Amino acid sequence: MLLLAVAAAPLLTSGVSVLGPTLRSELNLSRAQFGLFAVVIFSVAAAVSVPLGKLSDRISHKTGLVLNFTLAFAALMVLATATSAAGFIASAVVGGAALGMSNPLTNRMVNVLAHPAHRGRIVATKQVGVQVAQVISALIYPMVAGLLNWRAGPGIGAFLVVVALGVILAWLLPRSLFPAKDGSSLHPVGDEIRASPRFGMIVLTLYAVLSGIIYQAAFLTLPLFAHEVFALTPGAAALTGAVLGAAGLVSRLAWGTMSDKRQNAASALLLVAGLTSISLLLLVLAAMYTAGWALWAGTVLYGVSGTAVTVVLTSTILLHFPPARIGRVSGVVALGTFAGFAFGPMLFGFMVDSAGYPVAWTALAVCAALAGCLIVVTRARASGGTGTPGT
């Protein structure tokens, strides 16, 4: 159920990605207009994450799920009926609201419904919904576009969203024994979950901004980088994205299990993720001067680490903040992630155009180092403090 809720909104973003050339041709989009889609959708998601996070703390899970799927359905239908750049950007606005709703809502549901010892794995499983949406879009949208037209792709995506909501309301929701609207937990944990300065909202949000910049810039740029620098064919270059996604799918599940087993070491997991991201960026940079194998090694390494950051961040929120604040805290951290998503590729592209790929990849490595420094400084302050453990 949670996986479906997370997968709904990415059916739009993944669909725009795989239908990119067709959309540019059919809607007469300039490169700037097409690139504006990512800026708009992630900026809107960042802007609405906090208010929708607060809303998810107040409404029932059923209402939240209906709202989540309705926004995703509306975004796909706006794209399917678009006839110009205005309609294309309008779908990004609605899609941004859908993205901003899903994470706080599903995080609160995990907190209320799941036993603390299993939350990391459940969070990892729900986040795999993003990869599921990518696979569905990549397999179905181009095929139906060839058989019918490009509008059939997002149209089928909208149909799948309705089917998923129907399955949830008719079968999964009644079987899940959802609590009352007041949000009372099936597994009360009392003081086991409390706000901890070590994992304060500011630190988590800044970490989310930096990791979001790195991930989205790498995800969108690796295929182009492989094509331009290593002269790979577009199809071969696109495999970098596939490798990154496949490694990320497996690693999210593995990191979710580690989060369950190392609940008191979430900062260490975030530190490892940051340092491993540096390794990717340095390997990619080295590939320009050595051999192509370093590019693939770096891509796999980042897929194993960088894509798992969301899982560890969410597990940390669920462990260290009270149930009544999960939605709003998730919204604030999601704001940081989406802000990084919105501006990371644009800043990276500006650096490539003005100074070249080596400077751009080095800048991402600096972002990863800063993310690691955030955790190091926070851990040092915690161990040197005079308060109770965990402060």
Tab-separated table of C-alpha atoms in Angstrom:
chain	number	residue	atom	x	y	z
A	1	MET	CA	0.000	0.000	0.000
A	2	LEU	CA	2.776	2.418	0.933
A	3	LEU	CA	4.781	1.458	-2.155
A	4	LEU	CA	1.811	2.307	-4.387
A	5	ALA	CA	1.324	5.640	-2.624
A	6	VAL	CA	4.958	6.593	-3.220
A	7	ALA	CA	4.925	5.360	-6.836
A	8	ALA	CA	1.923	7.440	-7.946
A	9	ALA	CA	3.557	10.870	-8.371
A	10	PRO	CA	6.796	9.630	-10.035
A	11	LEU	CA	4.682	8.190	-12.866
A	12	LEU	CA	4.643	11.796	-14.099
A	13	THR	CA	8.324	12.680	-13.690
A	14	SER	CA	9.516	9.344	-15.103
A	15	GLY	CA	7.042	9.636	-17.949
A	16	VAL	CA	8.302	13.078	-18.932
A	17	SER	CA	11.842	11.704	-18.883
A	18	VAL	CA	11.192	8.733	-21.185
A	19	LEU	CA	8.910	10.758	-23.502
A	20	GLY	CA	11.253	13.753	-23.567
A	21	PRO	CA	12.118	13.874	-27.291
A	22	THR	CA	8.488	13.262	-28.295
A	23	LEU	CA	7.163	15.901	-25.906
A	24	ARG	CA	9.607	18.480	-27.224
A	25	SER	CA	8.503	17.799	-30.774
A	26	GLU	CA	4.742	17.487	-30.225
A	27	LEU	CA	4.388	20.450	-27.832
A	28	ASN	CA	7.001	22.574	-29.621
A	29	LEU	CA	9.081	22.979	-26.460
A	30	SER	CA	12.418	24.719	-26.365
A	31	ARG	CA	15.239	23.164	-24.338
A	32	ALA	CA	14.720	25.827	-21.705
A	33	GLN	CA	10.990	25.081	-21.458
A	34	PHE	CA	11.636	21.365	-21.185
A	35	GLY	CA	14.301	21.922	-18.505
A	36	LEU	CA	11.937	24.245	-16.650
A	37	PHE	CA	9.721	21.235	-15.877
A	38	ALA	CA	12.190	19.842	-13.315
A	39	VAL	CA	12.722	23.235	-11.692
A	40	VAL	CA	8.962	23.834	-11.363
A	41	ILE	CA	7.938	20.386	-10.125
A	42	PHE	CA	10.632	20.158	-7.460
A	43	SER	CA	10.255	23.810	-6.416
A	44	VAL	CA	6.513	23.321	-5.935
A	45	ALA	CA	7.168	20.082	-4.041
A	46	ALA	CA	9.575	21.951	-1.766
A	47	ALA	CA	7.108	24.806	-1.222
A	48	VAL	CA	4.158	22.578	-0.288
A	49	SER	CA	6.013	19.905	1.698
A	50	VAL	CA	5.720	21.709	5.037
A	51	PRO	CA	2.011	22.692	4.854
A	52	LEU	CA	1.041	19.295	3.438
A	53	GLY	CA	3.187	17.642	6.105
A	54	LYS	CA	1.236	19.501	8.794
A	55	LEU	CA	-1.995	18.526	7.053
A	56	SER	CA	-1.030	14.847	7.028
A	57	ASP	CA	-0.637	15.017	10.828
A	58	ARG	CA	-4.240	16.195	11.181
A	59	ILE	CA	-6.256	14.132	8.702
A	60	SER	CA	-7.038	10.433	8.614
A	61	HIS	CA	-4.892	8.088	6.596
A	62	LYS	CA	-7.802	7.320	4.271
A	63	THR	CA	-8.313	10.998	3.485
A	64	GLY	CA	-4.585	11.462	2.988
A	65	LEU	CA	-4.356	8.540	0.568
A	66	VAL	CA	-7.307	9.790	-1.471
A	67	LEU	CA	-5.725	13.247	-1.692
A	68	ASN	CA	-2.338	11.765	-2.628
A	69	PHE	CA	-3.715	9.687	-5.500
A	70	THR	CA	-6.089	12.441	-6.660
A	71	LEU	CA	-3.192	14.874	-7.081
A	72	ALA	CA	-1.152	12.275	-8.995
A	73	PHE	CA	-4.138	11.466	-11.237
A	74	ALA	CA	-4.772	15.155	-11.936
A	75	ALA	CA	-1.118	15.793	-12.825
A	76	LEU	CA	-1.048	12.905	-15.321
A	77	MET	CA	-4.321	13.996	-16.905
A	78	VAL	CA	-3.104	17.589	-17.275
A	79	LEU	CA	-0.048	16.260	-19.122
A	80	ALA	CA	-2.140	13.887	-21.269
A	81	THR	CA	-4.356	16.773	-22.416
A	82	ALA	CA	-1.611	19.407	-22.766
A	83	THR	CA	-1.400	21.170	-26.125
A	84	SER	CA	1.322	23.701	-25.380
A	85	ALA	CA	4.159	24.594	-23.049
A	86	ALA	CA	1.634	26.129	-20.627
A	87	GLY	CA	-0.135	22.804	-20.144
A	88	PHE	CA	3.199	21.023	-19.833
A	89	ILE	CA	4.309	23.338	-17.006
A	90	ALA	CA	0.850	23.168	-15.405
A	91	SER	CA	1.280	19.397	-15.039
A	92	ALA	CA	4.551	20.093	-13.213
A	93	VAL	CA	2.740	22.366	-10.749
A	94	VAL	CA	0.132	19.722	-9.893
A	95	GLY	CA	2.764	16.981	-9.917
A	96	GLY	CA	4.864	18.954	-7.446
A	97	ALA	CA	1.940	19.003	-5.017
A	98	ALA	CA	1.606	15.219	-5.394
A	99	LEU	CA	5.307	14.714	-4.661
A	100	GLY	CA	5.091	17.003	-1.633
A	101	MET	CA	2.190	15.011	-0.193
A	102	SER	CA	3.407	11.432	-0.511
A	103	ASN	CA	6.500	11.455	1.705
A	104	PRO	CA	5.070	13.072	4.879
A	105	LEU	CA	1.875	11.039	4.573
A	106	THR	CA	3.572	7.661	4.174
A	107	ASN	CA	6.149	8.455	6.881
A	108	ARG	CA	3.369	9.136	9.369
A	109	MET	CA	1.643	5.911	8.348
A	110	VAL	CA	4.850	3.949	8.962
A	111	ASN	CA	5.235	5.573	12.369
A	112	VAL	CA	1.680	4.732	13.415
A	113	LEU	CA	1.347	1.258	11.916
A	114	ALA	CA	4.781	-0.350	12.034
A	115	HIS	CA	6.660	-1.813	14.954
A	116	PRO	CA	9.838	0.226	15.647
A	117	ALA	CA	12.061	-2.780	14.932
A	118	HIS	CA	10.717	-3.073	11.378
A	119	ARG	CA	10.389	0.538	10.275
A	120	GLY	CA	13.661	0.756	8.347
A	121	ARG	CA	12.746	-2.145	6.079
A	122	ILE	CA	9.229	-0.811	5.557
A	123	VAL	CA	10.554	2.648	4.703
A	124	ALA	CA	12.992	1.089	2.233
A	125	THR	CA	10.214	-0.941	0.631
A	126	LYS	CA	7.915	2.034	0.191
A	127	GLN	CA	10.712	4.129	-1.333
A	128	VAL	CA	11.248	1.418	-3.946
A	129	GLY	CA	7.972	2.773	-5.337
A	130	VAL	CA	10.047	5.412	-7.137
A	131	GLN	CA	11.971	2.701	-9.005
A	132	VAL	CA	8.720	0.822	-9.716
A	133	ALA	CA	7.309	3.964	-11.344
A	134	GLN	CA	10.481	4.334	-13.408
A	135	VAL	CA	10.224	0.755	-14.674
A	136	ILE	CA	6.509	1.074	-15.503
A	137	SER	CA	7.072	4.342	-17.353
A	138	ALA	CA	10.075	3.036	-19.283
A	139	LEU	CA	8.270	-0.130	-20.389
A	140	ILE	CA	4.735	1.110	-21.043
A	141	TYR	CA	4.845	4.761	-22.113
A	142	PRO	CA	7.112	4.395	-25.186
A	143	MET	CA	5.286	1.226	-26.275
A	144	VAL	CA	1.796	2.763	-26.225
A	145	ALA	CA	3.185	5.950	-27.760
A	146	GLY	CA	4.318	3.888	-30.729
A	147	LEU	CA	1.014	2.019	-30.989
A	148	LEU	CA	-1.287	4.991	-30.414
A	149	ASN	CA	0.240	8.365	-29.525
A	150	TRP	CA	2.254	9.902	-26.703
A	151	ARG	CA	-0.877	10.992	-24.788
A	152	ALA	CA	-1.812	7.347	-24.214
A	153	GLY	CA	1.244	6.957	-21.928
A	154	PRO	CA	0.264	9.425	-19.185
A	155	GLY	CA	-3.365	8.429	-19.795
A	156	ILE	CA	-2.554	4.832	-18.875
A	157	GLY	CA	-0.540	6.139	-15.929
A	158	ALA	CA	-3.632	7.990	-14.701
A	159	PHE	CA	-5.685	4.807	-15.115
A	160	LEU	CA	-3.132	2.847	-13.059
A	161	VAL	CA	-3.349	5.474	-10.309
A	162	VAL	CA	-7.144	5.035	-10.140
A	163	VAL	CA	-6.762	1.241	-10.051
A	164	ALA	CA	-4.171	1.478	-7.269
A	165	LEU	CA	-6.441	3.711	-5.185
A	166	GLY	CA	-9.345	1.332	-5.739
A	167	VAL	CA	-7.262	-1.652	-4.610
A	168	ILE	CA	-6.158	0.226	-1.509
A	169	LEU	CA	-9.653	1.379	-0.524
A	170	ALA	CA	-11.383	-1.914	-1.291
A	171	TRP	CA	-8.817	-4.483	-0.164
A	172	LEU	CA	-5.645	-3.213	1.455
A	173	LEU	CA	-7.085	-0.461	3.633
A	174	PRO	CA	-9.644	-2.597	5.520
A	175	ARG	CA	-7.029	-5.296	6.125
A	176	SER	CA	-4.502	-2.842	7.529
A	177	LEU	CA	-6.479	-2.165	10.736
A	178	PHE	CA	-5.886	1.552	10.445
A	179	PRO	CA	-6.217	3.506	13.678
A	180	ALA	CA	-8.735	6.251	14.278
A	181	LYS	CA	-8.338	9.752	12.939
A	182	ASP	CA	-6.596	10.856	16.127
A	183	GLY	CA	-3.500	8.999	14.936
A	184	SER	CA	-3.164	6.742	17.978
A	185	SER	CA	-0.493	4.134	17.358
A	186	LEU	CA	-0.969	0.393	17.099
A	187	HIS	CA	2.497	0.063	18.582
A	188	PRO	CA	2.866	2.801	21.203
A	189	VAL	CA	6.495	3.462	22.003
A	190	GLY	CA	6.235	6.290	24.504
A	191	ASP	CA	9.572	7.940	25.201
A	192	GLU	CA	11.452	5.678	22.791
A	193	ILE	CA	10.785	8.295	20.114
A	194	ARG	CA	11.750	11.771	21.136
A	195	ALA	CA	13.193	14.834	19.531
A	196	SER	CA	16.988	14.720	19.782
A	197	PRO	CA	19.275	17.689	19.109
A	198	ARG	CA	21.785	15.263	17.580
A	199	PHE	CA	19.415	14.723	14.733
A	200	GLY	CA	17.832	18.146	14.833
A	201	MET	CA	15.640	19.297	12.022
A	202	ILE	CA	18.184	21.845	10.789
A	203	VAL	CA	20.966	19.278	10.423
A	204	LEU	CA	18.714	16.780	8.666
A	205	THR	CA	17.358	19.446	6.317
A	206	LEU	CA	20.809	20.740	5.372
A	207	TYR	CA	21.965	17.162	4.785
A	208	ALA	CA	18.891	16.607	2.607
A	209	VAL	CA	19.656	19.735	0.545
A	210	LEU	CA	23.244	18.645	-0.125
A	211	SER	CA	22.363	15.030	-0.912
A	212	GLY	CA	19.495	16.197	-3.146
A	213	ILE	CA	21.848	18.417	-5.145
A	214	ILE	CA	24.269	15.530	-5.644
A	215	TYR	CA	21.706	12.867	-6.483
A	216	GLN	CA	19.627	14.777	-9.016
A	217	ALA	CA	22.669	16.310	-10.718
A	218	ALA	CA	24.319	12.886	-11.015
A	219	PHE	CA	21.125	11.113	-12.063
A	220	LEU	CA	20.320	13.570	-14.850
A	221	THR	CA	23.885	14.214	-15.989
A	222	LEU	CA	25.621	10.829	-16.020
A	223	PRO	CA	24.148	9.684	-19.382
A	224	LEU	CA	25.001	13.010	-21.041
A	225	PHE	CA	28.463	12.973	-19.471
A	226	ALA	CA	29.101	9.417	-20.696
A	227	HIS	CA	27.972	10.384	-24.211
A	228	GLU	CA	29.948	13.614	-24.463
A	229	VAL	CA	33.180	12.595	-22.712
A	230	PHE	CA	33.453	8.885	-23.550
A	231	ALA	CA	31.684	9.032	-26.925
A	232	LEU	CA	29.233	6.292	-25.934
A	233	THR	CA	26.138	5.909	-28.074
A	234	PRO	CA	22.954	7.379	-26.529
A	235	GLY	CA	21.705	3.874	-25.782
A	236	ALA	CA	24.941	2.818	-24.078
A	237	ALA	CA	25.147	6.091	-22.189
A	238	ALA	CA	21.601	5.612	-20.929
A	239	LEU	CA	22.772	2.413	-19.240
A	240	THR	CA	24.473	4.562	-16.596
A	241	GLY	CA	21.013	5.605	-15.410
A	242	ALA	CA	19.818	2.010	-15.488
A	243	VAL	CA	22.851	0.848	-13.479
A	244	LEU	CA	22.330	3.656	-10.971
A	245	GLY	CA	18.649	2.750	-10.579
A	246	ALA	CA	19.251	-0.995	-10.267
A	247	ALA	CA	21.957	-0.525	-7.641
A	248	GLY	CA	19.700	1.915	-5.815
A	249	LEU	CA	16.767	-0.498	-5.721
A	250	VAL	CA	18.825	-3.232	-4.053
A	251	SER	CA	20.698	-0.875	-1.756
A	252	ARG	CA	17.574	0.787	-0.396
A	253	LEU	CA	16.335	-2.531	0.924
A	254	ALA	CA	19.754	-3.341	2.398
A	255	TRP	CA	20.119	0.071	4.067
A	256	GLY	CA	16.605	-0.206	5.455
A	257	THR	CA	17.589	-3.450	7.172
A	258	MET	CA	20.760	-1.807	8.529
A	259	SER	CA	18.680	1.081	9.878
A	260	ASP	CA	16.573	-1.426	11.830
A	261	LYS	CA	19.624	-3.200	13.238
A	262	ARG	CA	21.581	-0.006	13.979
A	263	GLN	CA	18.871	2.297	15.272
A	264	ASN	CA	21.314	4.122	17.541
A	265	ALA	CA	23.864	4.587	14.766
A	266	ALA	CA	21.847	6.503	12.180
A	267	SER	CA	24.408	9.322	12.179
A	268	ALA	CA	27.118	6.795	11.350
A	269	LEU	CA	25.049	5.518	8.411
A	270	LEU	CA	24.576	9.074	7.139
A	271	LEU	CA	28.309	9.668	7.484
A	272	VAL	CA	29.101	6.501	5.528
A	273	ALA	CA	26.634	7.531	2.812
A	274	GLY	CA	28.272	10.952	2.512
A	275	LEU	CA	31.804	9.569	2.345
A	276	THR	CA	30.820	6.915	-0.194
A	277	SER	CA	29.283	9.640	-2.355
A	278	ILE	CA	32.663	11.372	-2.402
A	279	SER	CA	34.198	8.136	-3.675
A	280	LEU	CA	31.738	8.035	-6.577
A	281	LEU	CA	32.448	11.597	-7.585
A	282	LEU	CA	36.196	11.124	-7.389
A	283	LEU	CA	35.963	7.923	-9.448
A	284	VAL	CA	33.897	9.668	-12.105
A	285	LEU	CA	36.408	12.507	-12.144
A	286	ALA	CA	39.296	10.043	-12.408
A	287	ALA	CA	37.552	8.306	-15.307
A	288	MET	CA	38.187	11.384	-17.443
A	289	TYR	CA	41.944	10.862	-17.096
A	290	THR	CA	42.268	7.085	-16.733
A	291	ALA	CA	39.772	4.597	-18.129
A	292	GLY	CA	36.047	4.164	-18.586
A	293	TRP	CA	35.810	1.416	-15.955
A	294	ALA	CA	36.061	4.084	-13.251
A	295	LEU	CA	32.838	5.644	-14.549
A	296	TRP	CA	30.915	2.395	-14.103
A	297	ALA	CA	32.519	1.650	-10.739
A	298	GLY	CA	31.588	5.104	-9.505
A	299	THR	CA	28.034	4.776	-10.794
A	300	VAL	CA	27.522	1.479	-8.958
A	301	LEU	CA	29.096	2.851	-5.798
A	302	TYR	CA	26.835	5.881	-5.772
A	303	GLY	CA	23.804	3.713	-6.481
A	304	VAL	CA	24.699	1.717	-3.385
A	305	SER	CA	25.058	4.787	-1.168
A	306	GLY	CA	23.508	7.994	-2.467
A	307	THR	CA	20.117	6.556	-3.352
A	308	ALA	CA	19.759	5.171	0.187
A	309	VAL	CA	20.015	8.559	1.910
A	310	THR	CA	16.228	9.019	1.898
A	311	VAL	CA	15.764	5.710	3.717
A	312	VAL	CA	18.238	6.590	6.470
A	313	LEU	CA	16.877	10.136	6.851
A	314	THR	CA	13.323	8.838	7.187
A	315	SER	CA	14.317	6.144	9.683
A	316	THR	CA	16.109	8.823	11.710
A	317	ILE	CA	13.009	11.035	11.758
A	318	LEU	CA	10.809	8.148	12.899
A	319	LEU	CA	13.247	7.269	15.687
A	320	HIS	CA	13.986	10.721	17.083
A	321	PHE	CA	10.804	12.749	16.756
A	322	PRO	CA	7.431	12.303	18.491
A	323	PRO	CA	4.560	10.757	16.500
A	324	ALA	CA	2.502	13.954	16.518
A	325	ARG	CA	5.245	15.787	14.595
A	326	ILE	CA	6.270	13.145	12.043
A	327	GLY	CA	4.323	14.711	9.179
A	328	ARG	CA	5.616	18.246	9.630
A	329	VAL	CA	9.223	17.166	10.305
A	330	SER	CA	9.108	14.942	7.210
A	331	GLY	CA	7.745	17.905	5.282
A	332	VAL	CA	10.602	20.168	6.345
A	333	VAL	CA	13.253	17.578	5.456
A	334	ALA	CA	11.476	16.860	2.153
A	335	LEU	CA	11.609	20.601	1.452
A	336	GLY	CA	15.394	20.345	1.657
A	337	THR	CA	15.507	17.302	-0.614
A	338	PHE	CA	13.275	18.843	-3.281
A	339	ALA	CA	15.171	22.134	-3.126
A	340	GLY	CA	18.335	20.179	-3.917
A	341	PHE	CA	16.522	18.330	-6.700
A	342	ALA	CA	15.270	21.595	-8.206
A	343	PHE	CA	18.526	23.513	-8.332
A	344	GLY	CA	21.226	20.806	-8.365
A	345	PRO	CA	21.068	19.997	-12.104
A	346	MET	CA	20.796	23.675	-13.034
A	347	LEU	CA	23.855	24.636	-10.973
A	348	PHE	CA	25.779	21.636	-12.271
A	349	GLY	CA	24.934	22.541	-15.858
A	350	PHE	CA	26.017	26.134	-15.286
A	351	MET	CA	29.374	24.936	-13.956
A	352	VAL	CA	29.862	22.576	-16.907
A	353	ASP	CA	29.103	25.354	-19.388
A	354	SER	CA	31.356	27.874	-17.656
A	355	ALA	CA	34.248	25.766	-16.343
A	356	GLY	CA	33.914	22.196	-17.612
A	357	TYR	CA	33.062	18.797	-16.158
A	358	PRO	CA	36.073	18.506	-13.792
A	359	VAL	CA	35.040	21.630	-11.866
A	360	ALA	CA	31.385	20.541	-11.781
A	361	TRP	CA	32.155	17.042	-10.429
A	362	THR	CA	34.569	18.542	-7.901
A	363	ALA	CA	31.808	20.867	-6.698
A	364	LEU	CA	29.546	17.856	-6.109
A	365	ALA	CA	32.367	16.163	-4.184
A	366	VAL	CA	32.608	19.283	-2.001
A	367	CYS	CA	28.849	19.040	-1.337
A	368	ALA	CA	29.295	15.413	-0.257
A	369	ALA	CA	32.190	16.417	2.012
A	370	LEU	CA	30.088	19.166	3.583
A	371	ALA	CA	27.296	16.655	4.232
A	372	GLY	CA	29.795	14.401	5.997
A	373	CYS	CA	31.141	17.349	8.000
A	374	LEU	CA	27.630	18.150	9.211
A	375	ILE	CA	27.380	14.703	10.785
A	376	VAL	CA	30.934	14.782	12.173
A	377	VAL	CA	30.373	18.152	13.885
A	378	THR	CA	26.990	17.064	15.226
A	379	ARG	CA	28.415	13.834	16.631
A	380	ALA	CA	31.312	15.741	18.219
A	381	ARG	CA	28.956	18.189	19.905
A	382	ALA	CA	26.775	15.324	21.115
A	383	SER	CA	29.665	13.365	22.632
A	384	GLY	CA	31.070	16.495	24.239
A	385	GLY	CA	27.783	17.701	25.653
A	386	THR	CA	26.824	17.624	29.278
A	387	GLY	CA	23.189	16.601	28.791
A	388	THR	CA	21.564	13.240	28.766
A	389	PRO	CA	22.567	10.563	26.273
A	390	GLY	CA	21.438	11.390	22.789
A	391	THR	CA	21.581	15.151	23.222
